[in-house]
Short mmCIF file of C-alpha atoms in Angstrom, two decimals:
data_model
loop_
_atom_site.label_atom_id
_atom_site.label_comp_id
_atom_site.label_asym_id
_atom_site.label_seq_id
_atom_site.Cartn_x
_atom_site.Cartn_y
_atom_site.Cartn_z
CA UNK B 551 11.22 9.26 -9.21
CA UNK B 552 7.67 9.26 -8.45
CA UNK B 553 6.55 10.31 -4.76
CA UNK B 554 3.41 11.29 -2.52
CA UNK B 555 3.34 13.11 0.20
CA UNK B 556 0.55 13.32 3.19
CA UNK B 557 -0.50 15.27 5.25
CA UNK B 558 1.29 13.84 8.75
CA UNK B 559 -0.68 12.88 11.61
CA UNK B 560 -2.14 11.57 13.80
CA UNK B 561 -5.52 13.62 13.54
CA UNK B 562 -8.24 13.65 16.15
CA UNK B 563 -11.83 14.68 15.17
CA UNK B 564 -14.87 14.48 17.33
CA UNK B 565 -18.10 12.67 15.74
CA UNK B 566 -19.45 14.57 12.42
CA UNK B 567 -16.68 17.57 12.23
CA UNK B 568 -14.76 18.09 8.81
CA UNK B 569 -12.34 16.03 7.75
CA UNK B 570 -9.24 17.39 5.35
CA UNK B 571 -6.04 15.12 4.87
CA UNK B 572 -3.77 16.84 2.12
CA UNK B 573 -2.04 15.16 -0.59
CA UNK B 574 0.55 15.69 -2.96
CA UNK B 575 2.44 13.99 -5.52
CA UNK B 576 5.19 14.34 -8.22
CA UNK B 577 5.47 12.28 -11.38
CA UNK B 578 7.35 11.59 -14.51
CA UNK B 579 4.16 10.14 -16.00
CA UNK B 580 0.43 11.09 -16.06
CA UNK B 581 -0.71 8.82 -13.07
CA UNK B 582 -3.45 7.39 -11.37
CA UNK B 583 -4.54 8.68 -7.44
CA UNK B 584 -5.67 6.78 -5.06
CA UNK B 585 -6.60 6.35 -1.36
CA UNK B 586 -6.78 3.33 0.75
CA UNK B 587 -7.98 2.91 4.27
CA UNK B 588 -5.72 0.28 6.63
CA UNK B 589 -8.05 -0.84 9.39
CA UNK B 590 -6.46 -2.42 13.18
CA UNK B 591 -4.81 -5.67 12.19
CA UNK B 592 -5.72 -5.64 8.53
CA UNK B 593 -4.35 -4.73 4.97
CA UNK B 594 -4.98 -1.64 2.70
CA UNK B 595 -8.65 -1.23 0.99
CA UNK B 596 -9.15 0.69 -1.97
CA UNK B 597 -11.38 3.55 -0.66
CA UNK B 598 -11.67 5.83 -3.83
CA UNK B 599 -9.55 6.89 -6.77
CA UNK B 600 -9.46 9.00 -9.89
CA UNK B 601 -7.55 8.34 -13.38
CA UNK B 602 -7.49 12.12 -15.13
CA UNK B 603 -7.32 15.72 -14.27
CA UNK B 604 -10.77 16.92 -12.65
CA UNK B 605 -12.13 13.80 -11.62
CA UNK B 606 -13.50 13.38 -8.37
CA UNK B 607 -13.53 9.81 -6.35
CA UNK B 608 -15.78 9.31 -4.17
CA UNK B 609 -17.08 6.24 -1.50
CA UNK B 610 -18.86 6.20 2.06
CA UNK B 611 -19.31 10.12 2.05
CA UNK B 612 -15.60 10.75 1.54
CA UNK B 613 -14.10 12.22 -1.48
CA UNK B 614 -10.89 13.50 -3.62
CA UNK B 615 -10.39 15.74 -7.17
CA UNK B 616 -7.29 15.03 -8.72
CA UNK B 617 -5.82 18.45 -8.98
CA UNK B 618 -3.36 18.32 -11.89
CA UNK B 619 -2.13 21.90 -11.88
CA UNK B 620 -1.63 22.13 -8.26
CA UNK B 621 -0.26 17.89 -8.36
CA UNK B 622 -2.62 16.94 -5.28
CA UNK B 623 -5.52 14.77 -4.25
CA UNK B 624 -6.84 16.05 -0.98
CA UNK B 625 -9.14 13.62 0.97
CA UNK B 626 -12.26 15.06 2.51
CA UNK B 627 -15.36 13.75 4.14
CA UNK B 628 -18.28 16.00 5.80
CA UNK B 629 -18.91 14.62 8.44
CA UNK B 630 -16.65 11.97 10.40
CA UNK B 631 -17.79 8.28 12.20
CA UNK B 632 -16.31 6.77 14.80
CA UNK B 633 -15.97 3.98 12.37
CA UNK B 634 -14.09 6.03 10.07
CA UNK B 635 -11.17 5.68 12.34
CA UNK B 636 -8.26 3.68 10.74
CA UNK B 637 -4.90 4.57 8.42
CA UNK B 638 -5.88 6.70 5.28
CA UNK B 639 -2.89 6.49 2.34
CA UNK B 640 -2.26 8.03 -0.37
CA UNK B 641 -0.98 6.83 -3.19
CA UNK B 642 -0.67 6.89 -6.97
CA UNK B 643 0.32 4.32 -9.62
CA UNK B 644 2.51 5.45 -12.94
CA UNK B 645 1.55 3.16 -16.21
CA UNK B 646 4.43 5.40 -17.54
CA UNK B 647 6.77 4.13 -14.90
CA UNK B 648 6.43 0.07 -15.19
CA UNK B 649 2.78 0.36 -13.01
CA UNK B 650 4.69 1.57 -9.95
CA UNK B 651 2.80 2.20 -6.87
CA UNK B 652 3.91 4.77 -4.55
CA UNK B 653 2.32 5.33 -1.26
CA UNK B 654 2.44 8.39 1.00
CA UNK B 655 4.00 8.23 4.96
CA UNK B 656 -0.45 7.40 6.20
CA UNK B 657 -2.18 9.58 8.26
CA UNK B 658 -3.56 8.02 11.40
CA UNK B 659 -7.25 9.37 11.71
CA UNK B 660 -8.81 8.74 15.45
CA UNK B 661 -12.56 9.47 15.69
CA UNK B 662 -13.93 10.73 19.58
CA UNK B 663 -17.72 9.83 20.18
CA UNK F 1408 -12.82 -17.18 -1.56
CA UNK F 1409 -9.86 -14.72 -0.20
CA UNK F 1410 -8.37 -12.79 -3.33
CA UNK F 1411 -4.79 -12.14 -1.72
CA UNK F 1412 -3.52 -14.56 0.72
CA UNK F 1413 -0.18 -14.23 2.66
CA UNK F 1414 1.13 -17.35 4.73
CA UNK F 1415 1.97 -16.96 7.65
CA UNK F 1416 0.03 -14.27 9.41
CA UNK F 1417 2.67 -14.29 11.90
CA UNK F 1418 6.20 -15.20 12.01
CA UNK F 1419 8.87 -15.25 15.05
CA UNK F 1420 12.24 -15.97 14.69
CA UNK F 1421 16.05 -15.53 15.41
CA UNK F 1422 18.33 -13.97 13.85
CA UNK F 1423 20.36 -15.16 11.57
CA UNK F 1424 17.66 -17.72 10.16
CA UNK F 1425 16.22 -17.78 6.63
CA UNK F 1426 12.75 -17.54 6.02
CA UNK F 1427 10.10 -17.57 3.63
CA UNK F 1428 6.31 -15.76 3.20
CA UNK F 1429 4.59 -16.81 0.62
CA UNK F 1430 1.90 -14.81 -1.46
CA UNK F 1431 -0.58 -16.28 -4.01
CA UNK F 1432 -3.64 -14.05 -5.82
CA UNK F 1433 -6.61 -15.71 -7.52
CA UNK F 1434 -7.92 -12.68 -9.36
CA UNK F 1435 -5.44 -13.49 -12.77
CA UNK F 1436 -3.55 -10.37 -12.01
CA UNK F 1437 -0.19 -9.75 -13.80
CA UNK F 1438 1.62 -7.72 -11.53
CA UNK F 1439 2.43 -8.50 -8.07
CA UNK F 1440 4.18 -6.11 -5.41
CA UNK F 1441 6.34 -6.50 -1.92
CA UNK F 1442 5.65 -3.87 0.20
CA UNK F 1443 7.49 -3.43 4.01
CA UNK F 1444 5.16 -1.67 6.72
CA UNK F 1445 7.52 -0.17 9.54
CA UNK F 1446 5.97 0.49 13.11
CA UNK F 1447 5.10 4.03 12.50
CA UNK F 1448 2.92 2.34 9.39
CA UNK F 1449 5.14 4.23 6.54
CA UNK F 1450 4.62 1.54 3.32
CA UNK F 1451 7.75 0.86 1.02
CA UNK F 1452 7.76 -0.57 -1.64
CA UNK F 1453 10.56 -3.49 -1.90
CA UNK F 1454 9.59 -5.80 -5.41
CA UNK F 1455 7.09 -5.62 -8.40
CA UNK F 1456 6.88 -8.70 -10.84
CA UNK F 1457 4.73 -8.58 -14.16
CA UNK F 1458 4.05 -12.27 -15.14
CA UNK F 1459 7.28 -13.34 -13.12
CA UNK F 1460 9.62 -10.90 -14.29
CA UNK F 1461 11.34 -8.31 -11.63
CA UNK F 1462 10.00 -5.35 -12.57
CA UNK F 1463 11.09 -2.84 -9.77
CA UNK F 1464 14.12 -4.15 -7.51
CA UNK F 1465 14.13 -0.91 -5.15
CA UNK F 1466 17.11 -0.72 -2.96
CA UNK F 1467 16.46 -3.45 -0.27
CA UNK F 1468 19.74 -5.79 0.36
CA UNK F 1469 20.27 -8.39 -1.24
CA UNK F 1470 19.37 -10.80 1.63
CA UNK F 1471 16.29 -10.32 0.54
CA UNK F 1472 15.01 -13.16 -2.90
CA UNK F 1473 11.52 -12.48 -4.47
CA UNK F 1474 10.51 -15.71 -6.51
CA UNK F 1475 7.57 -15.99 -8.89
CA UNK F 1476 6.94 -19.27 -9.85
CA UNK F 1477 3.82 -18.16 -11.96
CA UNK F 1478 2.24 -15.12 -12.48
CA UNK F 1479 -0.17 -16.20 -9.02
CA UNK F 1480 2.58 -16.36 -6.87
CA UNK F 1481 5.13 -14.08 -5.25
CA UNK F 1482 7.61 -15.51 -2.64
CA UNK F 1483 9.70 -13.96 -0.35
CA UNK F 1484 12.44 -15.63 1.23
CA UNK F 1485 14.74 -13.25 3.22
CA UNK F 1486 18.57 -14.89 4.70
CA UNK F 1487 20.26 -14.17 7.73
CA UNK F 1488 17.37 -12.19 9.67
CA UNK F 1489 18.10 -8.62 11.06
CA UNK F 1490 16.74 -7.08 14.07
CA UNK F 1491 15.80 -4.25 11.60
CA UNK F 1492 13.97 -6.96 9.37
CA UNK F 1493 10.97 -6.99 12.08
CA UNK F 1494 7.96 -4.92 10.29
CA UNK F 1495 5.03 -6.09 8.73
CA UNK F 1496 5.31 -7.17 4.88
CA UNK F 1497 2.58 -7.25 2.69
CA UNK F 1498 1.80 -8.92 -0.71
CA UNK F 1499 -0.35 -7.11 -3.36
CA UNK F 1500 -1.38 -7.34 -7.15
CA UNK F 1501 -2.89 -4.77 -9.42
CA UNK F 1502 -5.86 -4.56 -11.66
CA UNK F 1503 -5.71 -3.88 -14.84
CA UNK F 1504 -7.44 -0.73 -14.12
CA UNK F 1505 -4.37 0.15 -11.65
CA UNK F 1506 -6.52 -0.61 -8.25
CA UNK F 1507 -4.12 -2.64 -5.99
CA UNK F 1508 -5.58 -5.51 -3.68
CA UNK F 1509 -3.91 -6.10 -0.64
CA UNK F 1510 -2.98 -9.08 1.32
CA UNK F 1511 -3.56 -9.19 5.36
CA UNK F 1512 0.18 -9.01 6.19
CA UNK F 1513 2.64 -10.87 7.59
CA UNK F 1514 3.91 -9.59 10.90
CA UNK F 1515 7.78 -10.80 11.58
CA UNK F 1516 9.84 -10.26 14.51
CA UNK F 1517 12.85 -11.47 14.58
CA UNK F 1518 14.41 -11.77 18.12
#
C-alpha cells in the first residue's frame, strides 16, 4: 500500500540556519505531496503541496519539488524563525487509491533564538 | 465560521464506557477521514467516508463505529474504552483538489 516516510526527529536549528527535512514515499498510483505544519495544541495546516513530477510548492519561505524518479518531496526553508517551530508532516493523497491520505511518522522542528 | 469542528475538545473517561466524538465540515466536502494521533504525534489513519459510504476501514478493532449521517458529518463512537484508546483523534475532509482540512482534535484519556 501507499506509505511516506520522514525524516525522524526532533531537529534543533538556531534562528536563520538551513532547514532540510527528507521525504519519501511509495505508491501504486500517481499521487499528490503534501506538507502540513501541526502547531502546540492545534490540528494539521496545509503548508504547501505539489500535484505532478517537477513541481515545486512553496509558502512562508519554505519549499518542496516533487521528485518522481527519486519518489521524494524534501522540505526546505532558508532561513528558520522561531515561529517556525511546530510538527512538519508529510504526506501524500492517491486519487488512484479511493483519495487515501497517508501521512509520514512528523518531524518535530524546535527553533533556538 | 470554523470549517472542521470536532466536539468535544477534551474527553475523560473510564474504561469500559462507550463514547462518542462527533465531526461536522461546512465546506460541502465529500470525503471525510478518522485519523488517531499517538503521544509521539505519529498520525494513522483509522476511516474515510465519500458521501457516507466507508471507503477505507484500516485495521482498527471493531470497537470502534464510524457513522455518517450525511455527507457533513462523521461520528465516532468507540465501546468498551482501552487504556491504549487514550491519543488524540482527529476529524478531516478533503478538497476536491486533494488538500485535507483538519479539525482541532479531540484529546481522550481514558483512566
Amino acid at each position: 500500500g501507499d506509505s511516506v516516510t520522514q525524516m525522524e526527529g526532533p531537529v534543533t536549528l538556531s534562528e536563520e540556519a538551513f532547514l532540510t527535512i527528507n521525504c519519501t514515499y511509495t505508491a501504486t498510483g500517481y499521487p499528490s505531496l503534501f506538507w502540513y505544519v501541526q502547531y502546540p495544541g492545534e490540528g494539521l495546516q496545509l503548508l504547501l503541496k505539489a500535484t505532478k513530477a517537477d513541481d515545486k510548492g512553496s509558502n512562508k519561505g519554505f519549499e518542496a519539488t516533487y521528485r518522481k524518479e527519486t519518489t521524494s518531496f524534501h522540505l526546505e526553508k532558508g532561513s528558520v524563525q522561531v515561529s517556525d517551530s511546530a510538527v512538519y508532516f508529510c504526506a501524500l493523497s492517491d486519487r488512484d487509491n479511493n483519495n487515501d491520505m497517508r501521512f509520514g511518522a512528523g518531524t518535530r522542528l524546535t527553533v533556538k533564538p | 465560521d470554523t470549517a472542521v469542528s470536532q466536539t468535544p475538545k477534551y474527553l475523560v473517561t473510564q474504561m469500559g464506557n462507550d463514547k462518542s466524538i462527533k465531526c461536522e465540515q461546512n465546506l460541502g466536502h465529500d470525503t471525510m477521514y478518522w485519523y488517531k494521533q499517538d503521544s509521539k504525534k505519529f498520525l494513522k489513519i483509522m476511516f474515510s467516508y465519500n458521501n457516507k459510504e466507508l471507503i477505507i476501514n484500516e485495521t482498527v478493532p471493531n470497537r470502534f463505529s464510524p457513522k455518517s449521517p450525511d455527507k457533513a458529518h462523521l461520528n465516532l463512537h468507540i465501546n468498551s474504552l482501552e487504556l491504549g484508546d487514550s491519543a488524540v483523534y482527529f476529524c478531516a475532509s478533503l478538497s476536491p483538489n486533494t488538500e485535507a482540512f483538519f479539525g482541532q482534535g479531540t484529546r481522550l484519556t481514558v483512566v
